[in-house]
Amino acid sequence: MGWSRRDSEMPATTSSTTPILSKLQSINPFGDSGYVRLPTQEAPGAPLPAPSRREEEEGWFALSRWDRLLVFGACNAAAVVCFVICFALFPVLSVRPRKFAILWSLGSMLFLASWAVLMGPLQYAQHLISGPRLPFTAAYFGSITLTLVFAIKLQNTILTLLSAIVQLVALVWYLVSYFPMGADPDIRLPII
C-alpha cells in the first residue's frame, strides 16, 4: 500500500546513472562515508515518522563534506566571475556605477556564502561576530551596504568607488588573516 513496493524481492537501486554525477562521484576523496543512502531492501514494517517536524526536516538540510566542498567551490567560482566582470567593467564605472556596485557586492556575498556553506551557517555567523573577527565583519558588511546605497540610491560614482575599495581591502584582510601569522600586527615587511 502507498509507497511500499509489493514485490519484496526487487531491491531499490541507489546508484546514479548520470555521467556528470558519476564523474563527480569518482573524484570524491571522501568515498561513500559522507552520503546517506536509501535502503536497498524493504524492512518488514513501514518506518515510523520522526517524533517532531524539526527532526524530520533536519535530514533535508544536511550536506555531506563532498557536497559542501562542491557548493563552496561553485560559490567561490561565481564570486571570482563577478569580480573579473567588475574589473572588465572598470572603465565604464563612471557611466554605469550601479552595475559595477551590484556585481561587486554580489561577488562579495557569494564569497561569504561559500564560507557559510563550508563551515555551516550558524557556526560561520558566530565566527564572524566573535571578538577578533568583529572589526572585519563591521567593515565588510558596512562596505557592502554602503556600496549598494551609494550606487543605487545616491548614484554617486566617487563614493561607490571608495566603498568598493574598502570592500576589496576588507576581503584581502579576511583572506590574509587565515594565513599563519597573517593578522599579527607585530610582523613588518622587510624593507629592501
Short mmCIF file of N, CA and C in Angstrom, two decimals:
data_model
loop_
_atom_site.label_atom_id
_atom_site.label_comp_id
_atom_site.label_asym_id
_atom_site.label_seq_id
_atom_site.Cartn_x
_atom_site.Cartn_y
_atom_site.Cartn_z
N MET A 1 0.82 -1.19 0.00
CA MET A 1 0.00 0.00 0.00
C MET A 1 0.87 1.25 0.00
N GLY A 2 0.34 2.30 -0.54
CA GLY A 2 1.05 3.57 -0.50
C GLY A 2 2.37 3.51 -1.25
N TRP A 3 3.45 3.87 -0.56
CA TRP A 3 4.76 3.95 -1.17
C TRP A 3 5.51 2.62 -1.14
N SER A 4 5.00 1.66 -0.42
CA SER A 4 5.74 0.40 -0.30
C SER A 4 5.67 -0.38 -1.61
N ARG A 5 6.72 -1.15 -1.87
CA ARG A 5 6.75 -2.00 -3.06
C ARG A 5 6.03 -3.30 -2.73
N ARG A 6 5.33 -3.80 -3.69
CA ARG A 6 4.60 -5.04 -3.45
C ARG A 6 5.53 -6.25 -3.55
N ASP A 7 6.52 -6.17 -4.40
CA ASP A 7 7.43 -7.30 -4.58
C ASP A 7 8.67 -7.07 -3.71
N SER A 8 8.81 -7.81 -2.62
CA SER A 8 9.94 -7.61 -1.71
C SER A 8 11.23 -8.16 -2.28
N GLU A 9 11.17 -8.93 -3.36
CA GLU A 9 12.37 -9.50 -3.98
C GLU A 9 13.12 -8.45 -4.80
N MET A 10 12.44 -7.40 -5.24
CA MET A 10 13.05 -6.41 -6.12
C MET A 10 13.71 -5.31 -5.27
N PRO A 11 15.06 -5.26 -5.21
CA PRO A 11 15.73 -4.25 -4.39
C PRO A 11 15.68 -2.87 -5.06
N ALA A 12 15.78 -1.87 -4.23
CA ALA A 12 15.82 -0.50 -4.75
C ALA A 12 17.24 -0.19 -5.18
N THR A 13 17.38 0.61 -6.21
CA THR A 13 18.71 0.99 -6.67
C THR A 13 19.02 2.41 -6.19
N THR A 14 20.24 2.62 -5.74
CA THR A 14 20.63 3.94 -5.25
C THR A 14 21.78 4.52 -6.05
N SER A 15 22.20 3.88 -7.11
CA SER A 15 23.34 4.40 -7.88
C SER A 15 22.86 5.46 -8.85
N SER A 16 23.72 6.45 -9.07
CA SER A 16 23.38 7.49 -10.01
C SER A 16 23.81 7.05 -11.41
N THR A 17 22.97 7.34 -12.38
CA THR A 17 23.27 6.91 -13.74
C THR A 17 23.68 8.07 -14.63
N THR A 18 23.62 9.27 -14.15
CA THR A 18 24.00 10.40 -14.99
C THR A 18 25.52 10.49 -15.06
N PRO A 19 26.06 10.79 -16.24
CA PRO A 19 27.52 10.81 -16.38
C PRO A 19 28.20 11.90 -15.54
N ILE A 20 27.55 13.04 -15.38
CA ILE A 20 28.17 14.13 -14.60
C ILE A 20 28.29 13.73 -13.14
N LEU A 21 27.21 13.19 -12.57
CA LEU A 21 27.26 12.79 -11.17
C LEU A 21 28.22 11.62 -10.97
N SER A 22 28.28 10.71 -11.94
CA SER A 22 29.23 9.59 -11.82
C SER A 22 30.66 10.10 -11.85
N LYS A 23 30.94 11.09 -12.70
CA LYS A 23 32.29 11.65 -12.80
C LYS A 23 32.65 12.36 -11.49
N LEU A 24 31.73 13.16 -10.93
CA LEU A 24 31.98 13.84 -9.66
C LEU A 24 32.17 12.83 -8.54
N GLN A 25 31.38 11.77 -8.54
CA GLN A 25 31.49 10.75 -7.51
C GLN A 25 32.84 10.04 -7.60
N SER A 26 33.36 9.88 -8.80
CA SER A 26 34.62 9.17 -8.95
C SER A 26 35.80 9.97 -8.41
N ILE A 27 35.70 11.30 -8.33
CA ILE A 27 36.79 12.10 -7.79
C ILE A 27 36.55 12.51 -6.34
N ASN A 28 35.50 12.00 -5.73
CA ASN A 28 35.18 12.31 -4.35
C ASN A 28 36.23 11.70 -3.42
N PRO A 29 37.00 12.52 -2.71
CA PRO A 29 38.04 11.97 -1.84
C PRO A 29 37.50 11.32 -0.57
N PHE A 30 36.24 11.55 -0.25
CA PHE A 30 35.67 11.04 0.99
C PHE A 30 34.95 9.71 0.79
N GLY A 31 34.87 9.25 -0.43
CA GLY A 31 34.20 7.98 -0.70
C GLY A 31 32.72 8.06 -0.40
N ASP A 32 32.17 6.99 0.04
CA ASP A 32 30.74 6.93 0.32
C ASP A 32 30.42 7.24 1.77
N SER A 33 31.42 7.59 2.57
CA SER A 33 31.18 7.75 4.00
C SER A 33 30.32 8.95 4.34
N GLY A 34 30.28 9.95 3.50
CA GLY A 34 29.54 11.15 3.83
C GLY A 34 28.13 11.18 3.28
N TYR A 35 27.72 10.16 2.55
CA TYR A 35 26.42 10.18 1.91
C TYR A 35 25.42 9.31 2.66
N VAL A 36 24.20 9.75 2.67
CA VAL A 36 23.11 8.97 3.24
C VAL A 36 22.49 8.21 2.09
N ARG A 37 22.49 6.91 2.18
CA ARG A 37 21.92 6.06 1.13
C ARG A 37 20.56 5.54 1.57
N LEU A 38 19.65 5.48 0.63
CA LEU A 38 18.36 4.88 0.91
C LEU A 38 18.55 3.37 1.06
N PRO A 39 17.71 2.73 1.83
CA PRO A 39 17.87 1.28 2.00
C PRO A 39 17.64 0.56 0.67
N THR A 40 18.36 -0.51 0.48
CA THR A 40 18.21 -1.28 -0.76
C THR A 40 17.24 -2.44 -0.61
N GLN A 41 16.83 -2.74 0.62
CA GLN A 41 15.84 -3.77 0.85
C GLN A 41 14.78 -3.22 1.79
N GLU A 42 13.58 -3.66 1.57
CA GLU A 42 12.49 -3.15 2.36
C GLU A 42 12.39 -3.91 3.69
N ALA A 43 12.25 -3.16 4.76
CA ALA A 43 12.10 -3.77 6.09
C ALA A 43 10.70 -4.36 6.21
N PRO A 44 10.49 -5.24 7.20
CA PRO A 44 9.17 -5.87 7.33
C PRO A 44 8.03 -4.87 7.56
N GLY A 45 8.27 -3.80 8.29
CA GLY A 45 7.21 -2.83 8.53
C GLY A 45 7.58 -1.47 7.98
N ALA A 46 6.60 -0.63 7.84
CA ALA A 46 6.86 0.72 7.34
C ALA A 46 7.56 1.53 8.43
N PRO A 47 8.56 2.36 8.08
CA PRO A 47 9.24 3.16 9.10
C PRO A 47 8.30 4.21 9.68
N LEU A 48 8.44 4.42 10.96
CA LEU A 48 7.61 5.42 11.61
C LEU A 48 8.17 6.81 11.33
N PRO A 49 7.31 7.81 11.25
CA PRO A 49 7.82 9.16 11.02
C PRO A 49 8.60 9.65 12.23
N ALA A 50 9.40 10.67 12.03
CA ALA A 50 10.18 11.24 13.14
C ALA A 50 9.22 11.82 14.17
N PRO A 51 9.65 11.83 15.45
CA PRO A 51 8.75 12.32 16.50
C PRO A 51 8.38 13.80 16.35
N SER A 52 9.24 14.60 15.75
CA SER A 52 8.90 16.01 15.58
C SER A 52 9.20 16.44 14.15
N ARG A 53 8.58 17.53 13.74
CA ARG A 53 8.77 18.07 12.38
C ARG A 53 10.23 18.49 12.18
N ARG A 54 10.84 19.06 13.23
CA ARG A 54 12.22 19.52 13.12
C ARG A 54 13.18 18.36 12.84
N GLU A 55 13.03 17.25 13.56
CA GLU A 55 13.90 16.10 13.34
C GLU A 55 13.69 15.51 11.95
N GLU A 56 12.48 15.63 11.47
CA GLU A 56 12.18 15.11 10.14
C GLU A 56 12.84 15.95 9.06
N GLU A 57 12.87 17.28 9.24
CA GLU A 57 13.40 18.17 8.23
C GLU A 57 14.91 18.36 8.32
N GLU A 58 15.56 18.00 9.43
CA GLU A 58 17.00 18.20 9.56
C GLU A 58 17.77 17.43 8.50
N GLY A 59 17.29 16.29 8.09
CA GLY A 59 17.97 15.50 7.08
C GLY A 59 17.98 16.17 5.71
N TRP A 60 16.98 17.01 5.45
CA TRP A 60 16.92 17.70 4.16
C TRP A 60 18.01 18.77 4.04
N PHE A 61 18.43 19.34 5.17
CA PHE A 61 19.39 20.43 5.14
C PHE A 61 20.81 19.96 5.44
N ALA A 62 21.00 18.69 5.64
CA ALA A 62 22.34 18.17 5.93
C ALA A 62 23.06 17.90 4.62
N LEU A 63 24.26 18.42 4.51
CA LEU A 63 25.09 18.19 3.33
C LEU A 63 26.31 17.38 3.74
N SER A 64 26.74 16.50 2.88
CA SER A 64 27.96 15.75 3.16
C SER A 64 29.16 16.68 2.96
N ARG A 65 30.33 16.22 3.37
CA ARG A 65 31.54 17.03 3.19
C ARG A 65 31.78 17.31 1.72
N TRP A 66 31.58 16.32 0.89
CA TRP A 66 31.80 16.49 -0.54
C TRP A 66 30.83 17.51 -1.13
N ASP A 67 29.55 17.43 -0.72
CA ASP A 67 28.57 18.39 -1.20
C ASP A 67 28.95 19.81 -0.76
N ARG A 68 29.40 19.94 0.48
CA ARG A 68 29.82 21.26 0.97
C ARG A 68 31.00 21.79 0.16
N LEU A 69 31.96 20.92 -0.15
CA LEU A 69 33.10 21.36 -0.95
C LEU A 69 32.67 21.76 -2.36
N LEU A 70 31.73 21.04 -2.95
CA LEU A 70 31.24 21.40 -4.28
C LEU A 70 30.54 22.75 -4.26
N VAL A 71 29.67 22.99 -3.28
CA VAL A 71 28.96 24.26 -3.20
C VAL A 71 29.95 25.38 -2.88
N PHE A 72 30.91 25.10 -2.00
CA PHE A 72 31.96 26.08 -1.68
C PHE A 72 32.72 26.48 -2.94
N GLY A 73 33.13 25.50 -3.72
CA GLY A 73 33.85 25.79 -4.96
C GLY A 73 32.99 26.54 -5.97
N ALA A 74 31.72 26.16 -6.07
CA ALA A 74 30.82 26.83 -7.02
C ALA A 74 30.58 28.29 -6.62
N CYS A 75 30.36 28.53 -5.33
CA CYS A 75 30.16 29.91 -4.87
C CYS A 75 31.42 30.75 -5.06
N ASN A 76 32.58 30.18 -4.76
CA ASN A 76 33.82 30.92 -4.96
C ASN A 76 34.08 31.17 -6.44
N ALA A 77 33.79 30.20 -7.30
CA ALA A 77 33.97 30.40 -8.74
C ALA A 77 33.03 31.50 -9.24
N ALA A 78 31.79 31.50 -8.76
CA ALA A 78 30.84 32.55 -9.15
C ALA A 78 31.30 33.91 -8.64
N ALA A 79 31.87 33.95 -7.44
CA ALA A 79 32.38 35.22 -6.90
C ALA A 79 33.54 35.73 -7.75
N VAL A 80 34.43 34.82 -8.15
CA VAL A 80 35.56 35.22 -9.00
C VAL A 80 35.05 35.75 -10.33
N VAL A 81 34.04 35.10 -10.90
CA VAL A 81 33.46 35.57 -12.16
C VAL A 81 32.90 36.98 -11.99
N CYS A 82 32.20 37.23 -10.88
CA CYS A 82 31.66 38.57 -10.62
C CYS A 82 32.79 39.60 -10.50
N PHE A 83 33.85 39.26 -9.78
CA PHE A 83 34.97 40.19 -9.62
C PHE A 83 35.68 40.44 -10.95
N VAL A 84 35.85 39.41 -11.77
CA VAL A 84 36.50 39.58 -13.07
C VAL A 84 35.65 40.47 -13.98
N ILE A 85 34.34 40.26 -13.97
CA ILE A 85 33.46 41.12 -14.77
C ILE A 85 33.54 42.56 -14.27
N CYS A 86 33.64 42.73 -12.96
CA CYS A 86 33.78 44.09 -12.40
C CYS A 86 35.06 44.76 -12.89
N PHE A 87 36.17 44.01 -12.88
CA PHE A 87 37.42 44.59 -13.38
C PHE A 87 37.32 44.90 -14.86
N ALA A 88 36.58 44.09 -15.62
CA ALA A 88 36.39 44.36 -17.04
C ALA A 88 35.51 45.60 -17.24
N LEU A 89 34.56 45.81 -16.32
CA LEU A 89 33.67 46.97 -16.41
C LEU A 89 34.26 48.23 -15.76
N PHE A 90 35.44 48.12 -15.23
CA PHE A 90 36.02 49.24 -14.51
C PHE A 90 36.10 50.52 -15.35
N PRO A 91 36.44 50.45 -16.65
CA PRO A 91 36.45 51.69 -17.44
C PRO A 91 35.07 52.31 -17.61
N VAL A 92 34.01 51.52 -17.50
CA VAL A 92 32.66 52.05 -17.67
C VAL A 92 32.05 52.45 -16.33
N LEU A 93 32.85 52.45 -15.27
CA LEU A 93 32.35 52.73 -13.93
C LEU A 93 31.67 54.09 -13.84
N SER A 94 32.23 55.10 -14.47
CA SER A 94 31.66 56.44 -14.37
C SER A 94 30.31 56.53 -15.08
N VAL A 95 30.10 55.67 -16.07
CA VAL A 95 28.84 55.70 -16.81
C VAL A 95 27.78 54.83 -16.14
N ARG A 96 28.19 53.65 -15.65
CA ARG A 96 27.25 52.69 -15.06
C ARG A 96 27.71 52.23 -13.68
N PRO A 97 27.69 53.09 -12.67
CA PRO A 97 28.17 52.66 -11.36
C PRO A 97 27.26 51.63 -10.70
N ARG A 98 25.98 51.62 -11.06
CA ARG A 98 25.07 50.65 -10.44
C ARG A 98 25.44 49.21 -10.80
N LYS A 99 25.72 48.98 -12.06
CA LYS A 99 26.07 47.62 -12.48
C LYS A 99 27.35 47.16 -11.80
N PHE A 100 28.31 48.05 -11.73
CA PHE A 100 29.56 47.72 -11.06
C PHE A 100 29.31 47.37 -9.60
N ALA A 101 28.56 48.21 -8.90
CA ALA A 101 28.33 48.01 -7.47
C ALA A 101 27.55 46.74 -7.18
N ILE A 102 26.55 46.48 -7.99
CA ILE A 102 25.74 45.28 -7.77
C ILE A 102 26.58 44.02 -8.02
N LEU A 103 27.36 44.02 -9.09
CA LEU A 103 28.21 42.85 -9.35
C LEU A 103 29.28 42.68 -8.28
N TRP A 104 29.88 43.77 -7.88
CA TRP A 104 30.93 43.71 -6.85
C TRP A 104 30.36 43.18 -5.54
N SER A 105 29.20 43.70 -5.15
CA SER A 105 28.58 43.28 -3.90
C SER A 105 28.07 41.84 -4.00
N LEU A 106 27.58 41.44 -5.16
CA LEU A 106 27.15 40.06 -5.35
C LEU A 106 28.34 39.12 -5.22
N GLY A 107 29.48 39.50 -5.78
CA GLY A 107 30.69 38.70 -5.62
C GLY A 107 31.09 38.57 -4.17
N SER A 108 31.00 39.68 -3.43
CA SER A 108 31.33 39.65 -2.01
C SER A 108 30.38 38.75 -1.23
N MET A 109 29.09 38.83 -1.54
CA MET A 109 28.12 37.99 -0.83
C MET A 109 28.28 36.52 -1.18
N LEU A 110 28.61 36.23 -2.44
CA LEU A 110 28.87 34.83 -2.81
C LEU A 110 30.10 34.29 -2.11
N PHE A 111 31.11 35.14 -1.95
CA PHE A 111 32.31 34.73 -1.23
C PHE A 111 31.96 34.38 0.22
N LEU A 112 31.19 35.23 0.87
CA LEU A 112 30.77 34.96 2.25
C LEU A 112 29.88 33.72 2.32
N ALA A 113 28.99 33.56 1.35
CA ALA A 113 28.09 32.40 1.35
C ALA A 113 28.87 31.10 1.18
N SER A 114 29.97 31.15 0.42
CA SER A 114 30.76 29.93 0.25
C SER A 114 31.33 29.45 1.57
N TRP A 115 31.82 30.38 2.37
CA TRP A 115 32.36 30.00 3.68
C TRP A 115 31.26 29.57 4.63
N ALA A 116 30.08 30.17 4.51
CA ALA A 116 28.96 29.76 5.35
C ALA A 116 28.54 28.34 5.04
N VAL A 117 28.57 27.96 3.77
CA VAL A 117 28.23 26.59 3.39
C VAL A 117 29.29 25.62 3.91
N LEU A 118 30.54 26.02 3.80
CA LEU A 118 31.62 25.12 4.21
C LEU A 118 31.62 24.90 5.73
N MET A 119 31.45 25.98 6.49
CA MET A 119 31.51 25.86 7.95
C MET A 119 30.15 25.56 8.59
N GLY A 120 29.08 25.84 7.89
CA GLY A 120 27.74 25.78 8.45
C GLY A 120 27.30 27.20 8.76
N PRO A 121 26.09 27.58 8.40
CA PRO A 121 25.66 28.98 8.53
C PRO A 121 25.70 29.52 9.97
N LEU A 122 25.23 28.73 10.92
CA LEU A 122 25.21 29.20 12.31
C LEU A 122 26.62 29.34 12.87
N GLN A 123 27.47 28.35 12.63
CA GLN A 123 28.84 28.43 13.12
C GLN A 123 29.59 29.58 12.46
N TYR A 124 29.34 29.82 11.18
CA TYR A 124 30.01 30.90 10.48
C TYR A 124 29.55 32.26 11.00
N ALA A 125 28.26 32.39 11.27
CA ALA A 125 27.75 33.65 11.83
C ALA A 125 28.37 33.90 13.21
N GLN A 126 28.47 32.86 14.03
CA GLN A 126 29.11 33.01 15.34
C GLN A 126 30.59 33.36 15.19
N HIS A 127 31.23 32.79 14.20
CA HIS A 127 32.64 33.08 13.93
C HIS A 127 32.82 34.55 13.52
N LEU A 128 31.92 35.04 12.68
CA LEU A 128 32.04 36.41 12.20
C LEU A 128 31.81 37.45 13.30
N ILE A 129 30.98 37.13 14.27
CA ILE A 129 30.71 38.11 15.33
C ILE A 129 31.55 37.86 16.57
N SER A 130 32.52 36.94 16.47
CA SER A 130 33.44 36.73 17.59
C SER A 130 34.35 37.95 17.72
N GLY A 131 34.98 38.08 18.87
CA GLY A 131 35.81 39.25 19.16
C GLY A 131 36.83 39.63 18.12
N PRO A 132 37.73 38.70 17.72
CA PRO A 132 38.76 39.08 16.75
C PRO A 132 38.21 39.38 15.34
N ARG A 133 37.07 38.82 15.00
CA ARG A 133 36.51 38.99 13.65
C ARG A 133 35.52 40.14 13.55
N LEU A 134 35.13 40.71 14.66
CA LEU A 134 34.11 41.76 14.64
C LEU A 134 34.50 42.99 13.82
N PRO A 135 35.76 43.46 13.89
CA PRO A 135 36.12 44.60 13.03
C PRO A 135 35.99 44.28 11.53
N PHE A 136 36.40 43.07 11.15
CA PHE A 136 36.25 42.66 9.74
C PHE A 136 34.78 42.65 9.37
N THR A 137 33.96 42.03 10.21
CA THR A 137 32.54 41.91 9.91
C THR A 137 31.91 43.27 9.73
N ALA A 138 32.22 44.19 10.64
CA ALA A 138 31.66 45.55 10.53
C ALA A 138 32.15 46.24 9.25
N ALA A 139 33.43 46.12 8.96
CA ALA A 139 33.98 46.78 7.77
C ALA A 139 33.43 46.16 6.49
N TYR A 140 33.36 44.86 6.44
CA TYR A 140 32.94 44.20 5.19
C TYR A 140 31.46 44.39 4.93
N PHE A 141 30.63 44.09 5.92
CA PHE A 141 29.20 44.25 5.72
C PHE A 141 28.82 45.72 5.57
N GLY A 142 29.51 46.59 6.30
CA GLY A 142 29.27 48.02 6.14
C GLY A 142 29.64 48.50 4.75
N SER A 143 30.76 48.03 4.23
CA SER A 143 31.18 48.47 2.89
C SER A 143 30.26 47.91 1.81
N ILE A 144 29.74 46.70 1.99
CA ILE A 144 28.78 46.15 1.02
C ILE A 144 27.52 47.00 1.01
N THR A 145 27.03 47.32 2.21
CA THR A 145 25.82 48.14 2.31
C THR A 145 26.05 49.53 1.72
N LEU A 146 27.18 50.15 2.08
CA LEU A 146 27.46 51.49 1.57
C LEU A 146 27.64 51.49 0.05
N THR A 147 28.26 50.47 -0.49
CA THR A 147 28.43 50.39 -1.94
C THR A 147 27.07 50.37 -2.63
N LEU A 148 26.17 49.56 -2.11
CA LEU A 148 24.84 49.50 -2.72
C LEU A 148 24.06 50.80 -2.56
N VAL A 149 24.17 51.41 -1.38
CA VAL A 149 23.47 52.68 -1.15
C VAL A 149 24.02 53.78 -2.04
N PHE A 150 25.35 53.88 -2.12
CA PHE A 150 25.95 54.92 -2.94
C PHE A 150 25.66 54.72 -4.43
N ALA A 151 25.60 53.48 -4.87
CA ALA A 151 25.39 53.22 -6.29
C ALA A 151 23.93 53.31 -6.70
N ILE A 152 23.04 52.75 -5.88
CA ILE A 152 21.64 52.65 -6.28
C ILE A 152 20.83 53.87 -5.84
N LYS A 153 20.99 54.27 -4.59
CA LYS A 153 20.17 55.36 -4.08
C LYS A 153 20.76 56.73 -4.42
N LEU A 154 22.03 56.94 -4.06
CA LEU A 154 22.65 58.25 -4.29
C LEU A 154 23.23 58.42 -5.68
N GLN A 155 23.57 57.32 -6.33
CA GLN A 155 24.18 57.31 -7.66
C GLN A 155 25.43 58.20 -7.71
N ASN A 156 26.26 58.07 -6.69
CA ASN A 156 27.49 58.85 -6.59
C ASN A 156 28.67 57.94 -6.95
N THR A 157 29.31 58.23 -8.05
CA THR A 157 30.37 57.37 -8.57
C THR A 157 31.58 57.34 -7.65
N ILE A 158 31.99 58.49 -7.13
CA ILE A 158 33.20 58.54 -6.29
C ILE A 158 33.00 57.76 -4.99
N LEU A 159 31.86 57.96 -4.35
CA LEU A 159 31.59 57.23 -3.11
C LEU A 159 31.42 55.73 -3.37
N THR A 160 30.83 55.38 -4.52
CA THR A 160 30.70 53.97 -4.88
C THR A 160 32.08 53.35 -5.04
N LEU A 161 32.98 54.05 -5.72
CA LEU A 161 34.33 53.55 -5.92
C LEU A 161 35.07 53.41 -4.59
N LEU A 162 34.94 54.40 -3.72
CA LEU A 162 35.61 54.33 -2.41
C LEU A 162 35.10 53.16 -1.57
N SER A 163 33.80 52.97 -1.53
CA SER A 163 33.27 51.87 -0.73
C SER A 163 33.61 50.52 -1.35
N ALA A 164 33.72 50.44 -2.67
CA ALA A 164 34.15 49.20 -3.31
C ALA A 164 35.61 48.91 -2.99
N ILE A 165 36.43 49.95 -2.89
CA ILE A 165 37.83 49.76 -2.50
C ILE A 165 37.91 49.27 -1.06
N VAL A 166 37.06 49.81 -0.19
CA VAL A 166 37.02 49.33 1.20
C VAL A 166 36.61 47.86 1.23
N GLN A 167 35.67 47.48 0.36
CA GLN A 167 35.28 46.07 0.26
C GLN A 167 36.48 45.21 -0.13
N LEU A 168 37.25 45.67 -1.10
CA LEU A 168 38.41 44.92 -1.55
C LEU A 168 39.45 44.79 -0.45
N VAL A 169 39.69 45.88 0.28
CA VAL A 169 40.66 45.84 1.38
C VAL A 169 40.18 44.89 2.48
N ALA A 170 38.88 44.94 2.80
CA ALA A 170 38.33 44.05 3.82
C ALA A 170 38.41 42.59 3.37
N LEU A 171 38.20 42.34 2.08
CA LEU A 171 38.30 40.98 1.56
C LEU A 171 39.74 40.47 1.65
N VAL A 172 40.70 41.29 1.27
CA VAL A 172 42.11 40.90 1.37
C VAL A 172 42.50 40.70 2.83
N TRP A 173 42.03 41.58 3.71
CA TRP A 173 42.28 41.45 5.15
C TRP A 173 41.76 40.12 5.66
N TYR A 174 40.56 39.75 5.24
CA TYR A 174 39.96 38.49 5.65
C TYR A 174 40.80 37.30 5.18
N LEU A 175 41.21 37.33 3.92
CA LEU A 175 41.99 36.22 3.37
C LEU A 175 43.36 36.11 4.04
N VAL A 176 44.04 37.24 4.23
CA VAL A 176 45.37 37.23 4.82
C VAL A 176 45.32 36.79 6.28
N SER A 177 44.24 37.09 6.96
CA SER A 177 44.15 36.74 8.38
C SER A 177 44.14 35.24 8.62
N TYR A 178 43.83 34.45 7.60
CA TYR A 178 43.82 33.00 7.76
C TYR A 178 45.18 32.37 7.49
N PHE A 179 46.12 33.13 6.94
CA PHE A 179 47.48 32.61 6.77
C PHE A 179 48.16 32.61 8.14
N PRO A 180 49.10 31.71 8.35
CA PRO A 180 49.83 31.73 9.63
C PRO A 180 50.50 33.08 9.83
N MET A 181 50.26 33.67 10.96
CA MET A 181 50.77 34.99 11.34
C MET A 181 50.31 36.09 10.39
N GLY A 182 49.23 35.86 9.67
CA GLY A 182 48.75 36.85 8.70
C GLY A 182 48.13 38.08 9.33
N ALA A 183 47.51 37.92 10.49
CA ALA A 183 46.86 39.05 11.13
C ALA A 183 47.68 39.58 12.30
N ASP A 184 48.91 39.12 12.47
CA ASP A 184 49.75 39.56 13.57
C ASP A 184 50.26 40.97 13.30
N PRO A 185 49.92 41.95 14.15
CA PRO A 185 50.34 43.33 13.89
C PRO A 185 51.83 43.57 14.11
N ASP A 186 52.53 42.63 14.76
CA ASP A 186 53.96 42.81 15.03
C ASP A 186 54.84 42.47 13.83
N ILE A 187 54.28 41.82 12.83
CA ILE A 187 55.07 41.42 11.68
C ILE A 187 55.13 42.59 10.69
N ARG A 188 56.31 42.93 10.29
CA ARG A 188 56.53 44.02 9.34
C ARG A 188 57.19 43.46 8.10
N LEU A 189 56.88 44.06 6.97
CA LEU A 189 57.53 43.63 5.74
C LEU A 189 58.96 44.14 5.72
N PRO A 190 59.88 43.31 5.26
CA PRO A 190 61.28 43.77 5.22
C PRO A 190 61.45 44.85 4.14
N ILE A 191 62.21 45.85 4.47
CA ILE A 191 62.49 46.93 3.53
C ILE A 191 63.77 46.60 2.81
N ILE A 192 63.71 46.60 1.52
CA ILE A 192 64.88 46.23 0.71
C ILE A 192 65.68 47.45 0.36
#
